[in-house]
Short mmCIF file of C-alpha atoms and ligand atoms in Angstrom, two decimals:
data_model
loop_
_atom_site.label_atom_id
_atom_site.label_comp_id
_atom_site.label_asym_id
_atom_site.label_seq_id
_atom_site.Cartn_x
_atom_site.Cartn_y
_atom_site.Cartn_z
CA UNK A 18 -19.52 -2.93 -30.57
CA UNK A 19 -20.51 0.13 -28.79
CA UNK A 20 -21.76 -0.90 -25.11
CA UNK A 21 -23.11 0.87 -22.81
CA UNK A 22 -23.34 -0.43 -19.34
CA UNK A 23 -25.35 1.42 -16.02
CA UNK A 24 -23.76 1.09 -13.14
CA UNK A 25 -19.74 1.06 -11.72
CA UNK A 26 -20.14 -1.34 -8.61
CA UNK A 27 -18.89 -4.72 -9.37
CA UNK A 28 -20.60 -6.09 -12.24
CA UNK A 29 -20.11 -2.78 -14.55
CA UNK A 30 -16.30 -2.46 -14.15
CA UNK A 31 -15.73 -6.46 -14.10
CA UNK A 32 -18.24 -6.39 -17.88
CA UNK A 33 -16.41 -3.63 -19.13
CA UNK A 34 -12.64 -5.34 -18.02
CA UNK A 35 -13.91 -8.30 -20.30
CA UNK A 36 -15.56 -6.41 -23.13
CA UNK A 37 -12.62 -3.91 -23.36
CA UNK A 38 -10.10 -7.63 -23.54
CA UNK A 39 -12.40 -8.34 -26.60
CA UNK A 40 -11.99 -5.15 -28.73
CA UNK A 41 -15.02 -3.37 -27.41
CA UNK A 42 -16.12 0.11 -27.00
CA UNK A 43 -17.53 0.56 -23.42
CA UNK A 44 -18.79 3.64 -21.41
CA UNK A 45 -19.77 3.27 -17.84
CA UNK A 46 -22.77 5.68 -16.72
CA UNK A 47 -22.88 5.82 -12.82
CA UNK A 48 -25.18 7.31 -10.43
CA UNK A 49 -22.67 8.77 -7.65
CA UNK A 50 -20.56 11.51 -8.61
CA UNK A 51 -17.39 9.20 -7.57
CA UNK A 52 -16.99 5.51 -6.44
CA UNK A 53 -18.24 5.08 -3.34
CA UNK A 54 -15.25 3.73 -1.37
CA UNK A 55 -15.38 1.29 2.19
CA UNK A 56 -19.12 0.73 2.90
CA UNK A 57 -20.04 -2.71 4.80
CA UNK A 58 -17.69 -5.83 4.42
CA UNK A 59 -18.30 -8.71 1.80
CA UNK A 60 -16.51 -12.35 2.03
CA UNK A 61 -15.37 -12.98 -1.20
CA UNK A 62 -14.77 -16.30 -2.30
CA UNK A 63 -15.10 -18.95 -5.14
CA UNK A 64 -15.94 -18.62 -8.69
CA UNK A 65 -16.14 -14.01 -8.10
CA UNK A 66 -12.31 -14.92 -6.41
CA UNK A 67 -11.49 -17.03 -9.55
CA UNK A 68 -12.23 -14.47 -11.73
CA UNK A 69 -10.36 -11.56 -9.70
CA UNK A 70 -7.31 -13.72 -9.91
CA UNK A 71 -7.80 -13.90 -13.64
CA UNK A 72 -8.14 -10.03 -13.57
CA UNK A 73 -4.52 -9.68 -11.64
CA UNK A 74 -6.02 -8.76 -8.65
CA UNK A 75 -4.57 -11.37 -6.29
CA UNK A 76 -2.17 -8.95 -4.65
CA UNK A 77 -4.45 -6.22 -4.32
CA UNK A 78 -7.21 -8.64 -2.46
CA UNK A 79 -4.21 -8.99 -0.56
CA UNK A 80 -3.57 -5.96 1.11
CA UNK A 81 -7.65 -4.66 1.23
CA UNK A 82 -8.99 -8.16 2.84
CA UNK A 83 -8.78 -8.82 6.11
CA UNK A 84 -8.21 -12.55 6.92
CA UNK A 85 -10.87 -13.34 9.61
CA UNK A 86 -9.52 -15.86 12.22
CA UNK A 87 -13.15 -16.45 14.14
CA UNK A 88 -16.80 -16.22 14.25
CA UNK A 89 -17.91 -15.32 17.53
CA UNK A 90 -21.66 -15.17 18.80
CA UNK A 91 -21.95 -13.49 22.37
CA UNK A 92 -25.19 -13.47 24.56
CA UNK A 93 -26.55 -10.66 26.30
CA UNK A 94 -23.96 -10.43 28.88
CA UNK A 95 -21.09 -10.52 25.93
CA UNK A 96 -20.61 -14.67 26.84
CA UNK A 97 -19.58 -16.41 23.79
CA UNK A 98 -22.52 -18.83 23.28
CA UNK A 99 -21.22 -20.42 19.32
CA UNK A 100 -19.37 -19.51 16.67
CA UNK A 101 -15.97 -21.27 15.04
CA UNK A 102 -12.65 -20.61 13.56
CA UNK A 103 -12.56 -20.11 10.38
CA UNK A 104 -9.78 -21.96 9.25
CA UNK A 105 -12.18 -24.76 7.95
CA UNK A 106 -13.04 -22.16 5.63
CA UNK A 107 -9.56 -21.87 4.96
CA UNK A 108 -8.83 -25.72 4.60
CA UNK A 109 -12.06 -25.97 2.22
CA UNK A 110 -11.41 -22.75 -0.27
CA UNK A 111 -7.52 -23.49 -0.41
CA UNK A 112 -7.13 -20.16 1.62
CA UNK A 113 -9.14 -18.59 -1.27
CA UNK A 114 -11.37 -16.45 1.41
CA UNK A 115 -11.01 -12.95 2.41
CA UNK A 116 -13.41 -10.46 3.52
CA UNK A 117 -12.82 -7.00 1.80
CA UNK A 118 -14.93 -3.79 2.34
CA UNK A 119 -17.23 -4.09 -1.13
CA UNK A 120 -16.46 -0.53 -1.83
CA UNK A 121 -12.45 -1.35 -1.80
CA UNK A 122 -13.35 -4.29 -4.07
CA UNK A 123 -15.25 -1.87 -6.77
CA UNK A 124 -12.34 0.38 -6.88
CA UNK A 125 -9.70 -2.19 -7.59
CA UNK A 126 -11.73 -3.12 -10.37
CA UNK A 127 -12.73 -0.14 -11.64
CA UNK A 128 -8.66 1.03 -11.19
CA UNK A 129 -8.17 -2.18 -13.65
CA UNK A 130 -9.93 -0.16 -16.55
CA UNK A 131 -10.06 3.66 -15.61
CA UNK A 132 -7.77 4.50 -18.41
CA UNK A 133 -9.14 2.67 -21.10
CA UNK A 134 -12.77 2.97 -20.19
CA UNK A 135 -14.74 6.55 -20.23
CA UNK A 136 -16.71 6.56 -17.00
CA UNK A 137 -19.62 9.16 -16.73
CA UNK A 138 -20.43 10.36 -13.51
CA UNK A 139 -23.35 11.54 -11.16
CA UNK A 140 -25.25 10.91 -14.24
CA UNK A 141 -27.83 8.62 -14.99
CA UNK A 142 -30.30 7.20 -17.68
CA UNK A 143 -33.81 8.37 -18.10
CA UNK A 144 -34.71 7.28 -21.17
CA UNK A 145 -33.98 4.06 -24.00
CA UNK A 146 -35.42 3.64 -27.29
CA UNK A 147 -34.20 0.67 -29.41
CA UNK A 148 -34.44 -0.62 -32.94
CA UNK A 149 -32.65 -2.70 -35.18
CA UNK A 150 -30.24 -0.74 -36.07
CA UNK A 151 -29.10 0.16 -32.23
CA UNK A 152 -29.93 1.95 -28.94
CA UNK A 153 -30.53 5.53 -27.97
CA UNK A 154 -29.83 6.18 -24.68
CA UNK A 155 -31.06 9.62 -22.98
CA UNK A 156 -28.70 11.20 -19.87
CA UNK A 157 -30.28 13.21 -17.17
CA UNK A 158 -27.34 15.69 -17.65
CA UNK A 159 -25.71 14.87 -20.77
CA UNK A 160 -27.70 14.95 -23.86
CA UNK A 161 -28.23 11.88 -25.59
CA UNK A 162 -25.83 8.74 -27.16
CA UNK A 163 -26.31 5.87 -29.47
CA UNK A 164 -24.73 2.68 -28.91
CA UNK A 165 -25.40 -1.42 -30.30
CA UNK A 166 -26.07 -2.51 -26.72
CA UNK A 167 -26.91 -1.61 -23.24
CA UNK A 168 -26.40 -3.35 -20.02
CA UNK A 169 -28.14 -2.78 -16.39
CA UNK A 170 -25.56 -3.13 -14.17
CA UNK A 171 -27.01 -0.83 -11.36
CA UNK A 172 -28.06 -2.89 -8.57
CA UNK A 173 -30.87 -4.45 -6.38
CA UNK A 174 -33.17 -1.51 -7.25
CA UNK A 175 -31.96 -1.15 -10.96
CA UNK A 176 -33.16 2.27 -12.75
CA UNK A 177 -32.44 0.25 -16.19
CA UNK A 178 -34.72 -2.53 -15.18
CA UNK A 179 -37.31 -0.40 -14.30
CA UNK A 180 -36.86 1.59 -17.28
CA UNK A 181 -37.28 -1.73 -19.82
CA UNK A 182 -38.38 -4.52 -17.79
CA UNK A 183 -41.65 -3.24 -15.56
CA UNK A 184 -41.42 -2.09 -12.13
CA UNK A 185 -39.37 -3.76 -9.35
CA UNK A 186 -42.51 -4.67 -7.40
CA UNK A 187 -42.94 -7.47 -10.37
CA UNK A 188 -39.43 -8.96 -9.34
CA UNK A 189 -38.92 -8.60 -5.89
CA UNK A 190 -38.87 -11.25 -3.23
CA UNK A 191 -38.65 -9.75 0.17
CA UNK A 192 -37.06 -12.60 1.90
CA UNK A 193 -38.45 -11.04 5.15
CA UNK A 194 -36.03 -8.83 7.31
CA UNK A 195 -34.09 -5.53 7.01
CA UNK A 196 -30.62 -4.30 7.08
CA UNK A 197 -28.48 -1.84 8.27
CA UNK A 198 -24.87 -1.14 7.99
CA UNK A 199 -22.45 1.81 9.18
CA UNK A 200 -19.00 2.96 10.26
CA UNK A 201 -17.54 4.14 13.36
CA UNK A 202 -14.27 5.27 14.26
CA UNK A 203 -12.31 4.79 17.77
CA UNK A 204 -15.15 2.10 19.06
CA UNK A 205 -14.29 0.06 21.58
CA UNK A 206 -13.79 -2.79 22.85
CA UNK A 207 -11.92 -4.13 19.09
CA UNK A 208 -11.42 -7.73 19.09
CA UNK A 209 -8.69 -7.97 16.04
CA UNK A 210 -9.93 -10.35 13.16
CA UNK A 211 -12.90 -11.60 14.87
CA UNK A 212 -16.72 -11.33 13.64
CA UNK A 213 -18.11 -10.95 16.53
CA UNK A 214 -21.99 -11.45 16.63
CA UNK A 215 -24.98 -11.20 18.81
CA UNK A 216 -28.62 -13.13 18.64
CA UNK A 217 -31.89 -12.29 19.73
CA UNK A 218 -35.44 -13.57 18.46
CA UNK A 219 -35.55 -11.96 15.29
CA UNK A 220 -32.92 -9.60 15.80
CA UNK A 221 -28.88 -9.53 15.39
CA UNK A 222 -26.19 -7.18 15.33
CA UNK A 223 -22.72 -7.81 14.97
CA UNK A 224 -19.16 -5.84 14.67
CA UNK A 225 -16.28 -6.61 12.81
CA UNK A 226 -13.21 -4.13 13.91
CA UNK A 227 -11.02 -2.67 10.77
CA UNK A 228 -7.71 -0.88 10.12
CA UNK A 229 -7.43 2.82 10.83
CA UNK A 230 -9.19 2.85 13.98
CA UNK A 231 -12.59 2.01 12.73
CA UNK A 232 -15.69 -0.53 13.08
CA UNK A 233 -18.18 -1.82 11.00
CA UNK A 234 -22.25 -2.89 12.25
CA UNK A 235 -24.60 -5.14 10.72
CA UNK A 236 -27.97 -5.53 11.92
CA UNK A 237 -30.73 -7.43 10.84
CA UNK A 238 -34.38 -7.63 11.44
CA UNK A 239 -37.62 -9.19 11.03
CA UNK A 240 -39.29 -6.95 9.06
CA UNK A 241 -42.68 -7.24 11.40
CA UNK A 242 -40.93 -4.79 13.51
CA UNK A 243 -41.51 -1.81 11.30
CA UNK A 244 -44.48 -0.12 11.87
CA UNK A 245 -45.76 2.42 9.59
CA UNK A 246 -44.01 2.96 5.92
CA UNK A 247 -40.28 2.20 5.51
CA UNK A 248 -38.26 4.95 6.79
CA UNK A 249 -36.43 7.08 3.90
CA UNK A 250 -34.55 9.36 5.49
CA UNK A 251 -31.76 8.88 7.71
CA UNK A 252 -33.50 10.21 11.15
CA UNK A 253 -36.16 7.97 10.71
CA UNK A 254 -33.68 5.03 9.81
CA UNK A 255 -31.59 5.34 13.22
CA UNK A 256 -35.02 5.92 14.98
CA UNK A 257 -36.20 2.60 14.13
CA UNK A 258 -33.11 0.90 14.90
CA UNK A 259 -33.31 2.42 18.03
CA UNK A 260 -36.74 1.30 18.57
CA UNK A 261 -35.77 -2.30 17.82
CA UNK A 262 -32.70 -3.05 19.18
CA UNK A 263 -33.09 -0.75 22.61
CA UNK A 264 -33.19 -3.34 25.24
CA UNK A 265 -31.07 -6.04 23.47
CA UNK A 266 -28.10 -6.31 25.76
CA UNK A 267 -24.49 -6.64 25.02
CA UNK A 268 -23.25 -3.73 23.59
CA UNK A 269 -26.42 -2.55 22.20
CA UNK A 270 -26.30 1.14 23.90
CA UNK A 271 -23.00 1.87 22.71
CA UNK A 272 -23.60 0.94 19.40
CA UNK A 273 -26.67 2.95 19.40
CA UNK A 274 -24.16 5.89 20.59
CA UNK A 275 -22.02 5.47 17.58
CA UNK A 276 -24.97 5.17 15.33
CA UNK A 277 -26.21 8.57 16.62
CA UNK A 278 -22.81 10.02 15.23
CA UNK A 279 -22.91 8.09 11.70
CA UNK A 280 -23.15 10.77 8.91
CA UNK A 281 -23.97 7.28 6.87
CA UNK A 282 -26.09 4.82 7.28
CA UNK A 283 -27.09 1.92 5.04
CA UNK A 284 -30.61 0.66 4.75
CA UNK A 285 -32.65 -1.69 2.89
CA UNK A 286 -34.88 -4.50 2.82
CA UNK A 287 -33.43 -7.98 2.38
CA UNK A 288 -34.37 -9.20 -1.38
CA UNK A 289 -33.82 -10.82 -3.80
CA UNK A 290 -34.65 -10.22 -8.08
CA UNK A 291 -36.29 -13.12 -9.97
CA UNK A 292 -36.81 -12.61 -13.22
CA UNK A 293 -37.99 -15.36 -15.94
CA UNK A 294 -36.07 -12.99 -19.04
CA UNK A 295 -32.96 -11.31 -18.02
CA UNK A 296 -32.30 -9.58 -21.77
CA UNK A 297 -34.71 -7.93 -24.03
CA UNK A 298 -34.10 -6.83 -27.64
CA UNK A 299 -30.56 -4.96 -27.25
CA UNK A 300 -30.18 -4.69 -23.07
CA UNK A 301 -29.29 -7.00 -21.21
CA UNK A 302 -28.72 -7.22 -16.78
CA UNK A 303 -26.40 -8.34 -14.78
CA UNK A 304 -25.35 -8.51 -11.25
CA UNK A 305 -27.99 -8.12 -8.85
CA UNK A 306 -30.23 -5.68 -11.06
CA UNK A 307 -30.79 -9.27 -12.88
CA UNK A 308 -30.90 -11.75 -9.68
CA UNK A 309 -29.93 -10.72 -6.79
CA UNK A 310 -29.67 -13.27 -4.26
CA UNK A 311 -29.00 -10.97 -1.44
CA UNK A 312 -26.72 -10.95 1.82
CA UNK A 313 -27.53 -14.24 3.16
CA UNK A 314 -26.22 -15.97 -0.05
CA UNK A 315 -22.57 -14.46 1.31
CA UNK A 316 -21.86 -14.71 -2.52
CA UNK A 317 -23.59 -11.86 -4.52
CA UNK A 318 -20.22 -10.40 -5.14
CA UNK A 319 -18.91 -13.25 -7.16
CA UNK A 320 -22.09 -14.03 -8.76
CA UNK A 321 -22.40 -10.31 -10.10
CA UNK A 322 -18.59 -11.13 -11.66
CA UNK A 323 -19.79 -14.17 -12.98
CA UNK A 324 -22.44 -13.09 -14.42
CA UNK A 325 -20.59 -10.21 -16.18
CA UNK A 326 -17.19 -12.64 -16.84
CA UNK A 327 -19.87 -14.62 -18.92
CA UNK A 328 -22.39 -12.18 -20.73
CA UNK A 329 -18.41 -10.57 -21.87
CA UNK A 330 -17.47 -14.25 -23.02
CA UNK A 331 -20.61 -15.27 -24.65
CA UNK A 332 -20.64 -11.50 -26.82
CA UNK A 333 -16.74 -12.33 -27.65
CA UNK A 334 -17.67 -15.85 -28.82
CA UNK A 335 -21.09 -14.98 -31.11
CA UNK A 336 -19.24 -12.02 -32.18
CA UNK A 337 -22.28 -9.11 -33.59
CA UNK A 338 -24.99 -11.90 -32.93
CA UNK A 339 -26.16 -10.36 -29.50
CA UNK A 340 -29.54 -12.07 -29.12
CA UNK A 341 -27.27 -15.60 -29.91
CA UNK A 342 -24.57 -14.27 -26.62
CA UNK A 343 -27.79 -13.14 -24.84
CA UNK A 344 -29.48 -16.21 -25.36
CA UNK A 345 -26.33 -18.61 -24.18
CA UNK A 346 -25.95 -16.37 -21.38
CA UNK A 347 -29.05 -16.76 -19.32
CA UNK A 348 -29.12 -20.39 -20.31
CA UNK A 349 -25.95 -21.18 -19.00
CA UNK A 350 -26.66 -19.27 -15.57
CA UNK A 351 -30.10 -19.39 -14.88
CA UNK A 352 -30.46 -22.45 -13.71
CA UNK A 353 -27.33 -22.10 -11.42
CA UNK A 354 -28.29 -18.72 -9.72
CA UNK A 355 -31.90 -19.89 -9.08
CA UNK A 356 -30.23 -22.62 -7.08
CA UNK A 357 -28.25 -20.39 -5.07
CA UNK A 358 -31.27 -18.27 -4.39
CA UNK A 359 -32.98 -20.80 -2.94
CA UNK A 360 -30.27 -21.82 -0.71
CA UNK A 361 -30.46 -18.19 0.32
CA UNK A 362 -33.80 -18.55 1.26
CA UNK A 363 -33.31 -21.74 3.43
CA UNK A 364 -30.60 -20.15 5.16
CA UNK A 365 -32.45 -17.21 6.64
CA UNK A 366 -34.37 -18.96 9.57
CA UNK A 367 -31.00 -19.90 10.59
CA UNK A 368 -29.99 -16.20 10.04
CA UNK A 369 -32.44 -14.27 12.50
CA UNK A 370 -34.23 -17.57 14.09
CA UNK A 371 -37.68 -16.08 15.69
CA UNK A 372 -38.07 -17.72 18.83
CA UNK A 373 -35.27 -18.17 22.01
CA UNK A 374 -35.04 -21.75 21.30
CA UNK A 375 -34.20 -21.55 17.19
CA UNK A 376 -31.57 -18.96 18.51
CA UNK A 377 -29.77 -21.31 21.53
CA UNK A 378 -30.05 -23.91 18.78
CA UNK A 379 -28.39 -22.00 16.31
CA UNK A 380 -25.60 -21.23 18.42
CA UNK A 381 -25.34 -24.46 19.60
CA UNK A 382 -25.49 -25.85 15.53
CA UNK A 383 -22.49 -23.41 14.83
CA UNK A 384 -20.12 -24.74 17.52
CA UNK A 385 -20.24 -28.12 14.76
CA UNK A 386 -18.60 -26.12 12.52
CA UNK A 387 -15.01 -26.18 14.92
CA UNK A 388 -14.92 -29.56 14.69
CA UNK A 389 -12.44 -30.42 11.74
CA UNK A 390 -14.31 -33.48 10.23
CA UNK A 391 -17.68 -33.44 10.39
CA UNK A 392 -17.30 -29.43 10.51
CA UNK A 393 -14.83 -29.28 6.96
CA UNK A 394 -18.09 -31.54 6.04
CA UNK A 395 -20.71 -28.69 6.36
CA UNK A 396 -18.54 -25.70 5.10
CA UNK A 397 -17.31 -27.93 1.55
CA UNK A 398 -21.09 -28.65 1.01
CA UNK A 399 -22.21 -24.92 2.08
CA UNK A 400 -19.70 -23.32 -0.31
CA UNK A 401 -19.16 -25.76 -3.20
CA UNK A 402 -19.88 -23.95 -6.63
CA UNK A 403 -21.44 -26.33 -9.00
CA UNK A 404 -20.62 -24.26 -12.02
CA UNK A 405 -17.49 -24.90 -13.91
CA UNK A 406 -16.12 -21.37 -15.36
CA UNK A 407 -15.60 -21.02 -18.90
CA UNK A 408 -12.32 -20.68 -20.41
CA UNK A 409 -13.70 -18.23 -22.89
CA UNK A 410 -9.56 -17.18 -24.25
CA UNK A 411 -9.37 -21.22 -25.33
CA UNK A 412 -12.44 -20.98 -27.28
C1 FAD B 510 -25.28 -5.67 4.03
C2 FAD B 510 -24.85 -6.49 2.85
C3 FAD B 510 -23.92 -7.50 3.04
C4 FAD B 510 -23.49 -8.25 1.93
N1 FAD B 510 -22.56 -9.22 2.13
C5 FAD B 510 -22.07 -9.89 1.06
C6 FAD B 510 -21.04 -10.86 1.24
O1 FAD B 510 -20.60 -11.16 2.36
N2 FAD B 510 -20.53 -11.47 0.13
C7 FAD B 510 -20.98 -11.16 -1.12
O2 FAD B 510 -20.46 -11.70 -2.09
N3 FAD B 510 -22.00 -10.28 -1.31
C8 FAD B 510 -22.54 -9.64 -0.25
N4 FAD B 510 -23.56 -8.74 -0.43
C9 FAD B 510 -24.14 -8.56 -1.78
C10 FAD B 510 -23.29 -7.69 -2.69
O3 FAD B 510 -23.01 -6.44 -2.10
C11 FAD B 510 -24.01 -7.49 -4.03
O4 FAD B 510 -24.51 -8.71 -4.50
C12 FAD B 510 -23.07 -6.88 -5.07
O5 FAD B 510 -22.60 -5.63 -4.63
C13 FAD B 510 -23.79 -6.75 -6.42
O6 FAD B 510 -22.99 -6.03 -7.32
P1 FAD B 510 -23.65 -5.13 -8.46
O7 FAD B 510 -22.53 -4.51 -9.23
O8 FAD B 510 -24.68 -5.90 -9.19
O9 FAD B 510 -24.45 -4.00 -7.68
P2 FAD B 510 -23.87 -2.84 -6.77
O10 FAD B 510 -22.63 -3.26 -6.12
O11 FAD B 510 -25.01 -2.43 -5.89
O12 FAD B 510 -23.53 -1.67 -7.78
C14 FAD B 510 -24.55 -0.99 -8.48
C15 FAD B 510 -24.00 0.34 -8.96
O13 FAD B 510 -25.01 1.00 -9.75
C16 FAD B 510 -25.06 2.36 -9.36
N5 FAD B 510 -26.37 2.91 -9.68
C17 FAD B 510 -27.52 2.82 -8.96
N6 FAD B 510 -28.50 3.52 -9.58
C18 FAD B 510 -27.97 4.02 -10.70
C19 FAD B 510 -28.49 4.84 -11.75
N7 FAD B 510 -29.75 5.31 -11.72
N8 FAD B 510 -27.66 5.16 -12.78
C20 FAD B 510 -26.36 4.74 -12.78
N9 FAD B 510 -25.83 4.01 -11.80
C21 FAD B 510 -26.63 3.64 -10.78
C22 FAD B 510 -24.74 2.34 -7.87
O14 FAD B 510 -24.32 3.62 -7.40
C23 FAD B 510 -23.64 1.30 -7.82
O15 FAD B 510 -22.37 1.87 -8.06
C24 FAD B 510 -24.04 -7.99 0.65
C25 FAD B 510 -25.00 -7.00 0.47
C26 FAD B 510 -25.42 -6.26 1.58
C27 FAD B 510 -26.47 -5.21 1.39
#
């Protein structure tokens, strides 16, 4: 078949790596007018590692991960407070754990299939009519294509979605707090292979230090602490996290230094997609355009592969009966993600607690997690994938 997929982050190029395996025609349609490289880091692990190791990835992960050796939380005077090695994570995962810049990740798979797959550019879909005898896709710069299928691979706030399903306001769960992520170079102090991370009532910001000199910030929020409409350009985006995180102690002015000099900035609200129907007629989503389970799952990564690895499978396996492959594909993961969303969900008071006692407690909770028995305990439980991955070559 002809497929046309929106969208080269993870899901797209890991879909179109399994499609092209089964004899399929794919063209990827992105957005950006190249892959966006680096960005903030993901820890990839379980079934989304399984599946890069059955793409021949293993040695690439390699080299672009960074094997963290500790999770440190600091107080206001920089005072570690919590935290825990992480070689229970280690012990539990088999040493299947790294932590790899998500924009590093999408290039290595994307590399897997840039020859063999056409990949449009800066382009992007702004129109879809379907019947039963295919799809007609419309380009904002490139005319228009026909193809058998088409699949919404374009993130949290998915154009394709939008486009077929209703608007996002119909599928969003704001789980309550904000992000922000950017790069600096030559920051200091660096603390090599350590996530180092700082709690306040409703408010965190940590740094992770990376090759070539530079740093990487995450900070959260409640989202009660934006006043006014969300802030869409970038002034207004380092204004508020100015505002919010001005008298928060550690090393909260020089990080506010180094945000003034960020020509980048990430922003966004912290959210996750439900939908009931993930396919209709001849598109189908994927990744987190179809259920995105956000940042505090720690897992979106390899849930956007999986979901891809098995929409791929299921289309191989019911050969030109789509709806059949649609049909098995949702049933087989629906259930699953919806489980991991809500275990997203239950994690965030212990995220950003909202009081100076949930925080202390917190820190104090995380200190269990150094403890070999009782702490190999928590992680195995945390982690544990209960999905089985389909061996879709056997079948
Ligand atoms: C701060 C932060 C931390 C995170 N930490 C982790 C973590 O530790 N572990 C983990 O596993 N996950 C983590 N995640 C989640 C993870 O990043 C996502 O779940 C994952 O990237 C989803 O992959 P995707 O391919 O569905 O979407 P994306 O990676 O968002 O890719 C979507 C692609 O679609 C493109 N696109 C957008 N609009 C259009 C359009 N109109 N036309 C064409 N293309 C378009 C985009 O440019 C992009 O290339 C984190 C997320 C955030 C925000």
């Amino acid at each position: 078949m002809r497929i046309a997929i929106s969208g080269a982050g993870i899901a797209g190029p890991t879909l179109a790596y399994w499609l092209l395996r089964g004899g399929h025609e794919t063209t990827l349609i992105e957005k950006s007018p190249q892959l966006r490289t680096g960005g903030y880091v993901i820890d990839f692990w379980g079934l989304g590692y399984d599946i890069a190791e059955r793409m021949g990835l293993s040695a690439q992960l390699d080299v672009a991960g960074y094997q963290v050796e500790e999770v440190r939380l600091v107080d206001r005077r920089g005072d570690r407070v919590g935290g825990f090695p992480t070689s229970g994570f280690g012990r539990a995962l088999g040493g299947r754990f790294t932590s790899v810049p998500r924009g590093d990740l999408a290039a290595m798979i994307h590399g897997a299939i840039a020859d063999d797959v056409e990949t449009i550019f800066g382009d992007t879909i702004t129109k879809v009519s379907q019947d039963d005898s295919g799809i007609q896709l419309e380009l904002e710069h490139g005319g228009s294509s026909d193809f058998d299928l088409l699949v919404g691979a374009d993130g949290l706030h998915s154009p394709v979605r939008r486009l077929i399903f209703g608007p996002e306001s119909m599928f969003e769960h704001d789980l309550g707090f904000r992000v922000a992520a950017f790069e600096a170079r030559g920051y200091r102090p660096r603390d090599e292979l350590v996530y180092v991370s700082h709690g306040l009532p409703r408010r965190m910001v940590s740094r992770f230090t990376m090759r070539d000199d530079r740093t990487i910030f995450l900070l959260v929020f409640t989202a009660d602490q934006v006043r006014g409409p969300e802030p869409a350009r970038i002034n207004e985006v380092k204004a508020l996290l100015h505002d919010v995180f001005a008298d928060s102690g550690w090393e909260s002015r020089q990080i506010l230094a180094a945000l003034d000099s960020a020509d980048d900035v990430y922003y966004d609200r912290v959210c996750q997609i439900r939908m009931d129907e993930w396919c209709n007629g001849r598109v189908a989503l994927i990744g987190d355009a179809a259920a995105a389970v956000s940042l505090l799952a720690g897992e979106g990564t390899g849930l956007a592969m999986l979901e891809a690895y098995v929409l791929a499978g299921e289309i191989d396996r019911t050969g030109a009966e789509f709806a059949t492959a649609f049909g098995r594909y949702q049933q087989s993961l629906g259930p699953f993600i919806a489980g991991k969303q809500r275990a997203a969900e239950r994690f965030a008071s212990s995220f950003a607690p909202r009081t100076a006692a949930g925080v202390w407690a917190r820190n104090r909770l995380s200190r269990l997690l150094s403890y070999r028995g009782v702490g190999d305990w928590m992680i195995q439980r945390q982690l544990h994938d209960d999905f089985r991955l389909p061996d879709y070559a056997a079948s």
